[in-house]
Amino acid sequence: MALKYETKDPILGIDVSKYQGRVDWLRVKAAGYAFAFVRLGYANGDGSIVTDPYFEQNLSGAAAAGLDVGVYLYSYIDSEDHARIAAARALELLAGRELSLPLVLDYEHAAKYAAFSRAKNTAICNAFMEVVAAAGYLPMFYSYTSFVNSYMDMAALDPYEGLWIANYTGKIGVDNAAVWQHSSSGAVPGVAGRCDLNRMYCDLPRIIRERCTPGRVEFEPISGKQLEVFDASRCEYFTAPDINAVVMNPDGKTDKLPEGTYPVLTLADGLVDGYPMVQLAYKGETVYAALLDDRCRIIDAPEEGLELRLCPVPNKGDRHSIENYCKGLGFSAEFIW
């Protein structure tokens, strides 16, 4: 399955646990790292969870520094039922907090899982991720290349938005990797000792904003309306219902909708980032625009089959003839100079 919203360049990030100790997240952010996965803890065979002692401070610290943050849970889980218990417990520990990256099952313990069939390993992971998805979070699967090639049925995980794969040989080695952990020995400002380094190849935060954000607005179909743009210098448009998802032109600047009218496809049933928003067709694509009364507005579309024609003003004799003809039909004709 092709990745959704592939990025032009990989986005850099790290993952941390208690082994990195206290992290200076502002220094991590200043060094150019945009995301982090933090360890929630590990799940025992029966689904019970032992939390990482640095989980809370890593989760809040990374988010406060402006990084996109996800969570991972290391697995010793031994059955589908226990996977569901572990997922439920992980959700309790998150306590409804929003994540801008997925909730990940770290499934890599070969000494345990080599004894299981591909079908059983895959079913355990699916059971965990189904519970996570039902709770409104984006689930993800983490492992390393040789493990998935030996012990997993990766085709069965295709419905999920990619996977997070570890491979330190200089190549990913599998298809559909949304995140590649390419090193376990990185040196990152703000992190003591070695640190895992990652590259993200699709816009996971955007997927979460569109699909998983609690209370997100819905876009309802609407007919007979157009978006009229009357200030082309200010009317930005977006690839998603998010004012940060601006469309860029080839010069690397924010693109704008030219003056004119555009068919409106849907209208948001609430405010998006504080603004009314519409979905419209432009250049064969579906895009979004915020409604601001200093640059654009919704107007009625012309009725189908109704055509307005401008004709030259007739001379005085012609006007009398037209007026008399209209009187005979029961209405008057007026000429505007």
Short mmCIF file of C-alpha atoms in Angstrom, two decimals:
data_model
loop_
_atom_site.label_atom_id
_atom_site.label_comp_id
_atom_site.label_asym_id
_atom_site.label_seq_id
_atom_site.Cartn_x
_atom_site.Cartn_y
_atom_site.Cartn_z
CA MET A 1 0.00 0.00 0.00
CA ALA A 2 1.39 3.39 -0.96
CA LEU A 3 2.07 5.81 1.85
CA LYS A 4 -0.43 8.61 2.28
CA TYR A 5 0.88 12.19 2.16
CA GLU A 6 4.48 11.35 1.35
CA THR A 7 6.90 14.12 2.31
CA LYS A 8 9.31 15.69 -0.15
CA ASP A 9 12.19 15.25 2.31
CA PRO A 10 12.35 12.92 5.33
CA ILE A 11 11.48 14.52 8.68
CA LEU A 12 14.00 13.89 11.47
CA GLY A 13 13.07 12.53 14.89
CA ILE A 14 14.20 10.45 17.84
CA ASP A 15 12.75 7.90 20.25
CA VAL A 16 13.55 7.74 23.95
CA SER A 17 12.96 5.74 27.11
CA LYS A 18 14.33 5.62 30.66
CA TYR A 19 17.74 4.70 29.23
CA GLN A 20 18.24 8.26 27.95
CA GLY A 21 17.49 9.75 31.37
CA ARG A 22 16.36 13.36 31.54
CA VAL A 23 16.09 14.95 28.09
CA ASP A 24 16.48 18.65 27.35
CA TRP A 25 13.71 18.83 24.76
CA LEU A 26 14.29 22.46 23.83
CA ARG A 27 17.83 21.57 22.75
CA VAL A 28 16.51 18.59 20.79
CA LYS A 29 14.08 20.86 18.96
CA ALA A 30 16.76 23.50 18.31
CA ALA A 31 18.99 20.80 16.78
CA GLY A 32 16.42 20.24 14.02
CA TYR A 33 14.46 17.25 15.30
CA ALA A 34 10.72 17.59 14.66
CA PHE A 35 9.21 14.50 16.30
CA ALA A 36 9.71 11.97 19.07
CA PHE A 37 8.32 8.64 20.14
CA VAL A 38 8.46 8.11 23.91
CA ARG A 39 8.20 4.75 25.63
CA LEU A 40 5.04 4.19 27.63
CA GLY A 41 6.54 1.06 29.17
CA TYR A 42 6.34 -2.65 28.44
CA ALA A 43 3.42 -5.07 28.35
CA ASN A 44 3.76 -8.44 30.05
CA GLY A 45 2.42 -11.64 28.54
CA ASP A 46 -0.91 -11.21 30.32
CA GLY A 47 -1.36 -7.64 29.05
CA SER A 48 -0.45 -5.87 32.27
CA ILE A 49 1.83 -2.85 31.78
CA VAL A 50 4.91 -1.67 33.66
CA THR A 51 5.26 2.04 32.92
CA ASP A 52 8.51 3.73 31.98
CA PRO A 53 9.55 6.04 34.85
CA TYR A 54 10.34 8.83 32.37
CA PHE A 55 7.13 8.48 30.35
CA GLU A 56 5.21 11.43 31.76
CA GLN A 57 8.08 13.92 31.65
CA ASN A 58 9.12 12.84 28.16
CA LEU A 59 5.57 13.08 26.82
CA SER A 60 4.89 16.51 28.27
CA GLY A 61 8.40 17.85 27.69
CA ALA A 62 8.57 16.93 24.01
CA ALA A 63 5.12 18.37 23.34
CA ALA A 64 5.90 21.58 25.23
CA ALA A 65 9.06 22.03 23.13
CA GLY A 66 6.96 21.88 19.95
CA LEU A 67 7.74 18.38 18.72
CA ASP A 68 5.13 16.01 17.32
CA VAL A 69 4.86 13.19 19.83
CA GLY A 70 3.85 9.55 19.71
CA VAL A 71 4.01 6.70 22.22
CA TYR A 72 5.30 3.14 21.97
CA LEU A 73 4.72 0.07 24.12
CA TYR A 74 7.25 -2.79 24.14
CA SER A 75 5.53 -6.16 23.87
CA TYR A 76 5.85 -9.50 25.61
CA ILE A 77 2.12 -10.13 24.95
CA ASP A 78 1.26 -13.78 24.37
CA SER A 79 -2.31 -13.83 22.97
CA GLU A 80 -4.96 -11.78 21.20
CA ASP A 81 -7.03 -11.43 24.38
CA HIS A 82 -4.00 -10.19 26.30
CA ALA A 83 -3.22 -7.78 23.44
CA ARG A 84 -6.66 -6.24 23.90
CA ILE A 85 -6.05 -5.96 27.64
CA ALA A 86 -2.69 -4.25 26.99
CA ALA A 87 -4.28 -1.83 24.54
CA ALA A 88 -7.03 -0.95 27.01
CA ARG A 89 -4.48 -0.38 29.76
CA ALA A 90 -2.34 1.81 27.48
CA LEU A 91 -5.40 3.92 26.70
CA GLU A 92 -6.11 4.29 30.42
CA LEU A 93 -2.56 5.51 30.99
CA LEU A 94 -2.93 8.06 28.18
CA ALA A 95 -6.13 9.28 29.86
CA GLY A 96 -7.55 10.76 26.66
CA ARG A 97 -4.54 12.95 25.89
CA GLU A 98 -4.16 13.86 22.24
CA LEU A 99 -1.15 12.56 20.34
CA SER A 100 0.13 14.04 17.08
CA LEU A 101 1.85 10.74 16.20
CA PRO A 102 0.65 7.13 16.53
CA LEU A 103 0.31 4.82 19.51
CA VAL A 104 2.77 2.07 18.57
CA LEU A 105 3.12 -1.59 19.48
CA ASP A 106 6.85 -2.45 19.62
CA TYR A 107 6.80 -6.12 18.64
CA GLU A 108 10.32 -7.45 18.20
CA HIS A 109 11.22 -9.97 20.93
CA ALA A 110 12.48 -12.81 18.73
CA ALA A 111 13.38 -15.08 21.65
CA LYS A 112 9.68 -15.22 22.47
CA TYR A 113 7.91 -14.76 19.17
CA ALA A 114 10.02 -17.11 17.05
CA ALA A 115 8.02 -19.91 18.69
CA PHE A 116 4.74 -18.43 17.40
CA SER A 117 3.40 -18.80 13.87
CA ARG A 118 3.25 -15.86 11.49
CA ALA A 119 -0.53 -15.96 11.80
CA LYS A 120 -0.45 -15.80 15.61
CA ASN A 121 2.10 -12.97 15.73
CA THR A 122 0.09 -10.99 13.21
CA ALA A 123 -3.19 -11.66 15.03
CA ILE A 124 -1.73 -10.40 18.33
CA CYS A 125 -0.62 -7.16 16.68
CA ASN A 126 -3.93 -6.72 14.88
CA ALA A 127 -5.88 -7.23 18.11
CA PHE A 128 -3.89 -4.49 19.82
CA MET A 129 -4.19 -2.04 16.95
CA GLU A 130 -7.92 -2.62 16.47
CA VAL A 131 -8.57 -1.49 20.06
CA VAL A 132 -6.32 1.54 19.60
CA ALA A 133 -8.06 2.56 16.38
CA ALA A 134 -11.52 2.15 17.94
CA ALA A 135 -10.48 4.57 20.69
CA GLY A 136 -9.65 7.31 18.17
CA TYR A 137 -5.87 6.99 18.07
CA LEU A 138 -3.77 6.12 15.02
CA PRO A 139 -2.17 2.68 15.61
CA MET A 140 1.24 1.66 14.28
CA PHE A 141 3.45 -1.42 14.32
CA TYR A 142 7.20 -1.29 15.07
CA SER A 143 9.80 -3.99 14.52
CA TYR A 144 13.01 -4.65 12.61
CA THR A 145 13.42 -5.89 9.06
CA SER A 146 14.63 -9.44 9.64
CA PHE A 147 11.94 -10.02 12.28
CA VAL A 148 9.04 -9.02 10.03
CA ASN A 149 10.49 -11.03 7.15
CA SER A 150 10.73 -14.13 9.35
CA TYR A 151 7.77 -13.98 11.72
CA MET A 152 5.04 -11.63 10.41
CA ASP A 153 2.41 -11.57 7.66
CA MET A 154 2.92 -7.96 6.66
CA ALA A 155 0.19 -8.00 4.02
CA ALA A 156 -2.33 -8.41 6.84
CA LEU A 157 -1.16 -5.10 8.29
CA ASP A 158 -1.71 -3.16 5.06
CA PRO A 159 -4.89 -1.43 6.31
CA TYR A 160 -2.74 0.59 8.72
CA GLU A 161 -0.85 3.73 7.73
CA GLY A 162 2.54 2.17 7.16
CA LEU A 163 4.88 0.92 9.83
CA TRP A 164 7.91 1.96 11.84
CA ILE A 165 10.86 -0.21 10.90
CA ALA A 166 14.37 -0.52 12.35
CA ASN A 167 17.26 -1.37 10.07
CA TYR A 168 20.82 -0.20 10.67
CA THR A 169 22.35 -1.49 7.41
CA GLY A 170 21.80 1.72 5.45
CA LYS A 171 18.56 0.58 3.81
CA ILE A 172 15.01 0.01 5.00
CA GLY A 173 14.52 -3.42 3.44
CA VAL A 174 10.70 -3.50 3.47
CA ASP A 175 7.87 -1.72 1.69
CA ASN A 176 5.41 0.68 3.28
CA ALA A 177 7.74 2.11 5.95
CA ALA A 178 6.34 5.41 7.22
CA VAL A 179 9.18 5.77 9.73
CA TRP A 180 12.70 4.34 9.48
CA GLN A 181 14.83 3.95 12.58
CA HIS A 182 18.19 4.02 10.83
CA SER A 183 20.56 4.22 13.82
CA SER A 184 20.68 3.26 17.50
CA SER A 185 23.86 5.22 18.23
CA GLY A 186 23.01 8.80 17.38
CA ALA A 187 24.44 11.79 19.24
CA VAL A 188 21.67 14.34 19.77
CA PRO A 189 22.03 17.67 21.62
CA GLY A 190 19.97 17.52 24.80
CA VAL A 191 20.18 13.72 25.10
CA ALA A 192 22.80 12.02 27.26
CA GLY A 193 24.50 9.05 25.63
CA ARG A 194 23.34 7.19 22.53
CA CYS A 195 19.94 7.82 20.99
CA ASP A 196 17.84 6.16 18.28
CA LEU A 197 17.53 8.26 15.11
CA ASN A 198 14.48 8.17 12.84
CA ARG A 199 13.29 9.52 9.52
CA MET A 200 9.58 9.99 8.78
CA TYR A 201 8.47 9.68 5.15
CA CYS A 202 4.80 10.64 5.33
CA ASP A 203 2.84 13.32 7.13
CA LEU A 204 1.50 11.28 10.05
CA PRO A 205 0.38 14.38 12.02
CA ARG A 206 -1.82 15.39 9.07
CA ILE A 207 -3.37 11.90 8.92
CA ILE A 208 -4.14 12.15 12.63
CA ARG A 209 -5.63 15.63 12.29
CA GLU A 210 -7.92 14.47 9.51
CA ARG A 211 -8.92 11.11 10.92
CA CYS A 212 -8.34 10.87 14.65
CA THR A 213 -8.70 14.29 16.25
CA PRO A 214 -11.55 14.16 18.80
CA GLY A 215 -14.38 16.54 18.01
CA ARG A 216 -13.22 17.22 14.48
CA VAL A 217 -15.72 18.91 12.21
CA GLU A 218 -17.52 17.11 9.42
CA PHE A 219 -17.86 18.43 5.88
CA GLU A 220 -21.41 18.24 4.57
CA PRO A 221 -22.21 18.22 0.84
CA ILE A 222 -23.67 21.46 -0.48
CA SER A 223 -25.06 22.33 -3.91
CA GLY A 224 -25.82 25.53 -5.78
CA LYS A 225 -22.98 27.50 -4.20
CA GLN A 226 -19.71 28.98 -5.38
CA LEU A 227 -16.71 30.47 -3.66
CA GLU A 228 -16.10 33.97 -4.98
CA VAL A 229 -12.53 35.21 -4.52
CA PHE A 230 -12.24 38.98 -4.79
CA ASP A 231 -8.77 39.53 -3.26
CA ALA A 232 -6.34 37.14 -4.90
CA SER A 233 -3.38 38.54 -2.96
CA ARG A 234 -4.71 37.14 0.33
CA CYS A 235 -6.80 34.05 -0.38
CA GLU A 236 -4.67 31.07 0.67
CA TYR A 237 -5.93 27.54 0.15
CA PHE A 238 -5.11 24.25 1.83
CA THR A 239 -4.56 20.57 1.06
CA ALA A 240 -6.48 19.55 4.19
CA PRO A 241 -8.94 21.12 6.64
CA ASP A 242 -6.07 22.71 8.55
CA ILE A 243 -4.81 26.28 8.19
CA ASN A 244 -1.23 25.00 8.48
CA ALA A 245 -1.61 22.78 5.38
CA VAL A 246 -1.09 25.66 2.93
CA VAL A 247 -0.40 24.97 -0.73
CA MET A 248 3.03 26.14 -1.85
CA ASN A 249 3.87 27.36 -5.35
CA PRO A 250 7.01 26.29 -7.28
CA ASP A 251 8.90 29.29 -5.85
CA GLY A 252 8.39 27.96 -2.32
CA LYS A 253 5.90 30.69 -1.40
CA THR A 254 2.31 30.35 -0.25
CA ASP A 255 0.03 29.94 -3.26
CA LYS A 256 -3.22 31.92 -3.58
CA LEU A 257 -6.53 31.36 -5.34
CA PRO A 258 -6.90 33.71 -8.33
CA GLU A 259 -9.89 36.04 -8.43
CA GLY A 260 -12.95 34.28 -9.78
CA THR A 261 -15.54 31.72 -8.74
CA TYR A 262 -15.08 28.04 -7.82
CA PRO A 263 -17.64 25.27 -7.27
CA VAL A 264 -18.15 24.54 -3.57
CA LEU A 265 -18.36 20.81 -2.83
CA THR A 266 -18.83 20.69 0.94
CA LEU A 267 -19.14 23.05 3.91
CA ALA A 268 -17.75 22.40 7.41
CA ASP A 269 -20.43 21.96 10.07
CA GLY A 270 -18.27 23.87 12.57
CA LEU A 271 -15.21 26.09 12.74
CA VAL A 272 -11.84 24.78 11.56
CA ASP A 273 -9.03 26.42 13.55
CA GLY A 274 -11.51 29.22 14.28
CA TYR A 275 -12.77 29.78 10.72
CA PRO A 276 -15.66 28.59 8.55
CA MET A 277 -14.23 26.40 5.79
CA VAL A 278 -15.31 24.98 2.45
CA GLN A 279 -14.06 22.22 0.22
CA LEU A 280 -13.82 23.17 -3.45
CA ALA A 281 -12.59 22.02 -6.83
CA TYR A 282 -9.52 23.79 -8.22
CA LYS A 283 -7.23 22.65 -11.06
CA GLY A 284 -8.74 19.18 -10.95
CA GLU A 285 -7.93 18.81 -7.24
CA THR A 286 -10.01 18.95 -4.08
CA VAL A 287 -8.73 21.72 -1.80
CA TYR A 288 -9.98 23.76 1.16
CA ALA A 289 -10.42 27.47 1.79
CA ALA A 290 -11.26 29.48 4.89
CA LEU A 291 -14.09 31.99 4.58
CA LEU A 292 -12.86 35.48 5.46
CA ASP A 293 -15.02 38.42 4.41
CA ASP A 294 -12.04 40.54 3.32
CA ARG A 295 -10.99 38.12 0.55
CA CYS A 296 -13.69 35.57 -0.35
CA ARG A 297 -17.33 34.68 0.21
CA ILE A 298 -19.96 32.09 -0.70
CA ILE A 299 -22.43 33.12 -3.40
CA ASP A 300 -25.26 31.38 -5.23
CA ALA A 301 -24.21 29.58 -8.38
CA PRO A 302 -26.02 30.59 -11.59
CA GLU A 303 -29.10 28.53 -12.25
CA GLU A 304 -28.47 25.80 -14.75
CA GLY A 305 -29.61 26.88 -18.22
CA LEU A 306 -29.91 30.56 -17.25
CA GLU A 307 -27.66 32.70 -19.39
CA LEU A 308 -27.14 36.44 -18.99
CA ARG A 309 -26.35 38.33 -22.19
CA LEU A 310 -25.33 41.98 -22.50
CA CYS A 311 -26.64 43.73 -25.61
CA PRO A 312 -26.07 47.26 -26.97
CA VAL A 313 -28.66 49.82 -25.83
CA PRO A 314 -31.15 50.18 -28.70
CA ASN A 315 -31.86 53.54 -30.31
CA LYS A 316 -35.01 55.52 -29.53
CA GLY A 317 -37.11 53.99 -32.29
CA ASP A 318 -36.11 50.45 -31.34
CA ARG A 319 -36.87 51.18 -27.69
CA HIS A 320 -40.45 52.22 -28.56
CA SER A 321 -40.93 49.04 -30.56
CA ILE A 322 -39.63 46.87 -27.72
CA GLU A 323 -41.76 48.72 -25.16
CA ASN A 324 -44.93 48.25 -27.25
CA TYR A 325 -44.13 44.57 -27.80
CA CYS A 326 -43.64 44.01 -24.07
CA LYS A 327 -46.91 45.82 -23.25
CA GLY A 328 -48.69 43.43 -25.54
CA LEU A 329 -47.27 40.56 -23.48
CA GLY A 330 -48.44 42.14 -20.25
CA PHE A 331 -45.20 43.52 -18.79
CA SER A 332 -43.08 46.63 -19.21
CA ALA A 333 -39.51 47.03 -20.45
CA GLU A 334 -37.11 49.43 -18.76
CA PHE A 335 -33.83 50.60 -20.19
CA ILE A 336 -30.97 51.50 -17.89
CA TRP A 337 -28.50 54.07 -19.20
#
